[in-house]
């Protein structure tokens, strides 16, 4: 019997920009003066470019895309981060991995993204 003292590698999970923003803001928002230059740049980037700020809603949208459409988690996160507005924007992102997606699937993806965006406006 051989016991290994090595730690298992941490689980890697794709995160939406909103989830990263929530994580970063929770830790760094209190005192930005002590942040390194790269940390400040990341903080500013996330503050400017996150399209939907509700991390929980973004995660729910990712789960919907996985369950209803059959996207991989990585692809679902990419779609939620980019938030395409039309089939013309969406199709190039998915066509290579999902060439058999039908028009209904593209419509449903856009519905999920629109509901995510509308939830943000409230």
PDB file of C-alpha atoms in Angstrom:
ATOM      1  CA  UNK A   1       0.000   0.000   0.000  1.00  0.00           C
ATOM      2  CA  UNK A   2       1.433   3.304  -1.075  1.00  0.00           C
ATOM      3  CA  UNK A   3       0.250   6.547   0.446  1.00  0.00           C
ATOM      4  CA  UNK A   4       0.733   9.642  -1.596  1.00  0.00           C
ATOM      5  CA  UNK A   5       1.316  12.921   0.132  1.00  0.00           C
ATOM      6  CA  UNK A   6       0.709  14.891  -3.022  1.00  0.00           C
ATOM      7  CA  UNK A   7      -2.339  17.095  -3.102  1.00  0.00           C
ATOM      8  CA  UNK A   8      -4.886  16.571  -5.797  1.00  0.00           C
ATOM      9  CA  UNK A   9      -4.793  19.388  -8.325  1.00  0.00           C
ATOM     10  CA  UNK A  10      -7.488  21.990  -7.756  1.00  0.00           C
ATOM     11  CA  UNK A  11     -10.590  21.594  -9.845  1.00  0.00           C
ATOM     12  CA  UNK A  12     -10.636  23.924 -12.812  1.00  0.00           C
ATOM     13  CA  UNK A  13     -13.957  25.504 -13.591  1.00  0.00           C
ATOM     14  CA  UNK A  14     -14.654  28.124 -16.258  1.00  0.00           C
ATOM     15  CA  UNK A  15     -16.036  31.313 -14.723  1.00  0.00           C
ATOM     16  CA  UNK A  16     -18.082  34.061 -16.263  1.00  0.00           C
ATOM     17  CA  UNK A  17     -16.648  37.562 -16.129  1.00  0.00           C
ATOM     18  CA  UNK A  18     -19.436  38.471 -13.698  1.00  0.00           C
ATOM     19  CA  UNK A  19     -18.298  35.701 -11.331  1.00  0.00           C
ATOM     20  CA  UNK A  20     -14.684  36.877 -11.562  1.00  0.00           C
ATOM     21  CA  UNK A  21     -15.816  40.457 -10.984  1.00  0.00           C
ATOM     22  CA  UNK A  22     -17.809  39.461  -7.882  1.00  0.00           C
ATOM     23  CA  UNK A  23     -14.828  37.511  -6.526  1.00  0.00           C
ATOM     24  CA  UNK A  24     -12.389  40.350  -7.187  1.00  0.00           C
ATOM     25  CA  UNK A  25     -14.661  43.089  -5.845  1.00  0.00           C
ATOM     26  CA  UNK A  26     -15.284  41.099  -2.686  1.00  0.00           C
ATOM     27  CA  UNK A  27     -11.557  40.954  -1.995  1.00  0.00           C
ATOM     28  CA  UNK A  28     -10.142  44.152  -3.470  1.00  0.00           C
ATOM     29  CA  UNK A  29     -12.833  46.831  -3.384  1.00  0.00           C
ATOM     30  CA  UNK A  30     -12.114  47.911   0.185  1.00  0.00           C
ATOM     31  CA  UNK A  31      -8.593  49.233  -0.314  1.00  0.00           C
ATOM     32  CA  UNK A  32      -7.479  49.652  -3.900  1.00  0.00           C
ATOM     33  CA  UNK A  33      -4.419  51.690  -2.924  1.00  0.00           C
ATOM     34  CA  UNK A  34      -2.479  48.544  -1.947  1.00  0.00           C
ATOM     35  CA  UNK A  35      -3.107  46.748  -5.237  1.00  0.00           C
ATOM     36  CA  UNK A  36      -0.305  46.025  -7.680  1.00  0.00           C
ATOM     37  CA  UNK A  37      -0.520  47.628 -11.121  1.00  0.00           C
ATOM     38  CA  UNK A  38      -1.768  44.423 -12.779  1.00  0.00           C
ATOM     39  CA  UNK A  39      -4.404  43.973 -10.098  1.00  0.00           C
ATOM     40  CA  UNK A  40      -5.622  47.529 -10.632  1.00  0.00           C
ATOM     41  CA  UNK A  41      -5.806  46.952 -14.390  1.00  0.00           C
ATOM     42  CA  UNK A  42      -7.818  43.764 -13.892  1.00  0.00           C
ATOM     43  CA  UNK A  43     -10.128  45.554 -11.457  1.00  0.00           C
ATOM     44  CA  UNK A  44     -10.680  48.403 -13.956  1.00  0.00           C
ATOM     45  CA  UNK A  45     -11.178  46.021 -16.891  1.00  0.00           C
ATOM     46  CA  UNK A  46     -13.832  44.038 -15.056  1.00  0.00           C
ATOM     47  CA  UNK A  47     -15.559  47.210 -13.895  1.00  0.00           C
ATOM     48  CA  UNK A  48     -15.777  48.516 -17.468  1.00  0.00           C
ATOM     49  CA  UNK A  49     -16.397  45.457 -19.603  1.00  0.00           C
ATOM     50  CA  UNK A  50     -18.589  43.041 -17.667  1.00  0.00           C
ATOM     51  CA  UNK A  51     -21.877  43.131 -19.577  1.00  0.00           C
ATOM     52  CA  UNK A  52     -24.041  41.586 -16.840  1.00  0.00           C
ATOM     53  CA  UNK A  53     -23.026  42.177 -13.237  1.00  0.00           C
ATOM     54  CA  UNK A  54     -25.232  39.564 -11.536  1.00  0.00           C
ATOM     55  CA  UNK A  55     -22.925  36.561 -11.087  1.00  0.00           C
ATOM     56  CA  UNK A  56     -25.734  34.244  -9.948  1.00  0.00           C
ATOM     57  CA  UNK A  57     -27.885  35.077 -12.966  1.00  0.00           C
ATOM     58  CA  UNK A  58     -24.921  34.472 -15.272  1.00  0.00           C
ATOM     59  CA  UNK A  59     -24.268  31.073 -13.692  1.00  0.00           C
ATOM     60  CA  UNK A  60     -27.957  30.158 -14.099  1.00  0.00           C
ATOM     61  CA  UNK A  61     -27.794  31.151 -17.772  1.00  0.00           C
ATOM     62  CA  UNK A  62     -24.695  28.979 -18.215  1.00  0.00           C
ATOM     63  CA  UNK A  63     -26.516  26.036 -16.614  1.00  0.00           C
ATOM     64  CA  UNK A  64     -29.524  26.608 -18.890  1.00  0.00           C
ATOM     65  CA  UNK A  65     -27.320  26.600 -21.974  1.00  0.00           C
ATOM     66  CA  UNK A  66     -25.684  23.361 -20.846  1.00  0.00           C
ATOM     67  CA  UNK A  67     -28.951  21.597 -19.997  1.00  0.00           C
ATOM     68  CA  UNK A  68     -31.262  22.880 -22.725  1.00  0.00           C
ATOM     69  CA  UNK A  69     -28.903  23.229 -25.677  1.00  0.00           C
ATOM     70  CA  UNK A  70     -26.184  20.739 -24.771  1.00  0.00           C
ATOM     71  CA  UNK A  71     -23.286  23.186 -24.888  1.00  0.00           C
ATOM     72  CA  UNK A  72     -20.073  22.459 -23.022  1.00  0.00           C
ATOM     73  CA  UNK A  73     -19.492  24.571 -19.931  1.00  0.00           C
ATOM     74  CA  UNK A  74     -16.611  26.377 -21.647  1.00  0.00           C
ATOM     75  CA  UNK A  75     -18.772  27.304 -24.639  1.00  0.00           C
ATOM     76  CA  UNK A  76     -21.690  28.351 -22.436  1.00  0.00           C
ATOM     77  CA  UNK A  77     -19.418  30.633 -20.388  1.00  0.00           C
ATOM     78  CA  UNK A  78     -17.966  32.138 -23.580  1.00  0.00           C
ATOM     79  CA  UNK A  79     -21.472  32.882 -24.897  1.00  0.00           C
ATOM     80  CA  UNK A  80     -22.560  34.510 -21.613  1.00  0.00           C
ATOM     81  CA  UNK A  81     -19.369  36.611 -21.485  1.00  0.00           C
ATOM     82  CA  UNK A  82     -19.730  37.856 -25.057  1.00  0.00           C
ATOM     83  CA  UNK A  83     -23.537  38.229 -25.039  1.00  0.00           C
ATOM     84  CA  UNK A  84     -24.142  38.118 -28.816  1.00  0.00           C
ATOM     85  CA  UNK A  85     -27.295  39.925 -29.951  1.00  0.00           C
ATOM     86  CA  UNK A  86     -28.102  38.063 -33.173  1.00  0.00           C
ATOM     87  CA  UNK A  87     -27.780  34.704 -34.886  1.00  0.00           C
ATOM     88  CA  UNK A  88     -25.186  36.253 -37.180  1.00  0.00           C
ATOM     89  CA  UNK A  89     -22.989  37.033 -34.168  1.00  0.00           C
ATOM     90  CA  UNK A  90     -23.717  33.725 -32.439  1.00  0.00           C
ATOM     91  CA  UNK A  91     -23.326  31.249 -35.298  1.00  0.00           C
ATOM     92  CA  UNK A  92     -19.547  31.700 -35.863  1.00  0.00           C
ATOM     93  CA  UNK A  93     -18.928  31.043 -32.171  1.00  0.00           C
ATOM     94  CA  UNK A  94     -20.694  27.695 -32.210  1.00  0.00           C
ATOM     95  CA  UNK A  95     -20.695  26.354 -35.753  1.00  0.00           C
ATOM     96  CA  UNK A  96     -17.370  24.521 -35.589  1.00  0.00           C
ATOM     97  CA  UNK A  97     -18.215  22.597 -32.392  1.00  0.00           C
ATOM     98  CA  UNK A  98     -21.962  22.294 -32.988  1.00  0.00           C
ATOM     99  CA  UNK A  99     -22.556  22.170 -36.763  1.00  0.00           C
ATOM    100  CA  UNK A 100     -25.960  20.512 -36.354  1.00  0.00           C
ATOM    101  CA  UNK A 101     -27.542  23.141 -34.097  1.00  0.00           C
ATOM    102  CA  UNK A 102     -30.863  24.129 -35.597  1.00  0.00           C
ATOM    103  CA  UNK A 103     -32.518  27.546 -35.811  1.00  0.00           C
ATOM    104  CA  UNK A 104     -34.658  26.786 -32.731  1.00  0.00           C
ATOM    105  CA  UNK A 105     -31.531  26.217 -30.666  1.00  0.00           C
ATOM    106  CA  UNK A 106     -30.003  29.505 -31.792  1.00  0.00           C
ATOM    107  CA  UNK A 107     -33.291  31.271 -31.008  1.00  0.00           C
ATOM    108  CA  UNK A 108     -33.397  29.683 -27.542  1.00  0.00           C
ATOM    109  CA  UNK A 109     -29.816  30.739 -26.808  1.00  0.00           C
ATOM    110  CA  UNK A 110     -30.676  34.321 -27.753  1.00  0.00           C
ATOM    111  CA  UNK A 111     -33.821  34.163 -25.569  1.00  0.00           C
ATOM    112  CA  UNK A 112     -31.748  33.059 -22.580  1.00  0.00           C
ATOM    113  CA  UNK A 113     -29.288  35.900 -23.176  1.00  0.00           C
ATOM    114  CA  UNK A 114     -32.079  38.463 -23.600  1.00  0.00           C
ATOM    115  CA  UNK A 115     -33.708  37.360 -20.344  1.00  0.00           C
ATOM    116  CA  UNK A 116     -30.329  37.683 -18.639  1.00  0.00           C
ATOM    117  CA  UNK A 117     -29.926  41.193 -20.035  1.00  0.00           C
ATOM    118  CA  UNK A 118     -33.492  42.180 -19.036  1.00  0.00           C
ATOM    119  CA  UNK A 119     -32.895  40.927 -15.507  1.00  0.00           C
ATOM    120  CA  UNK A 120     -29.954  43.307 -15.336  1.00  0.00           C
ATOM    121  CA  UNK A 121     -32.119  46.303 -16.288  1.00  0.00           C
ATOM    122  CA  UNK A 122     -34.474  45.864 -13.336  1.00  0.00           C
TER     123      UNK A 122
END
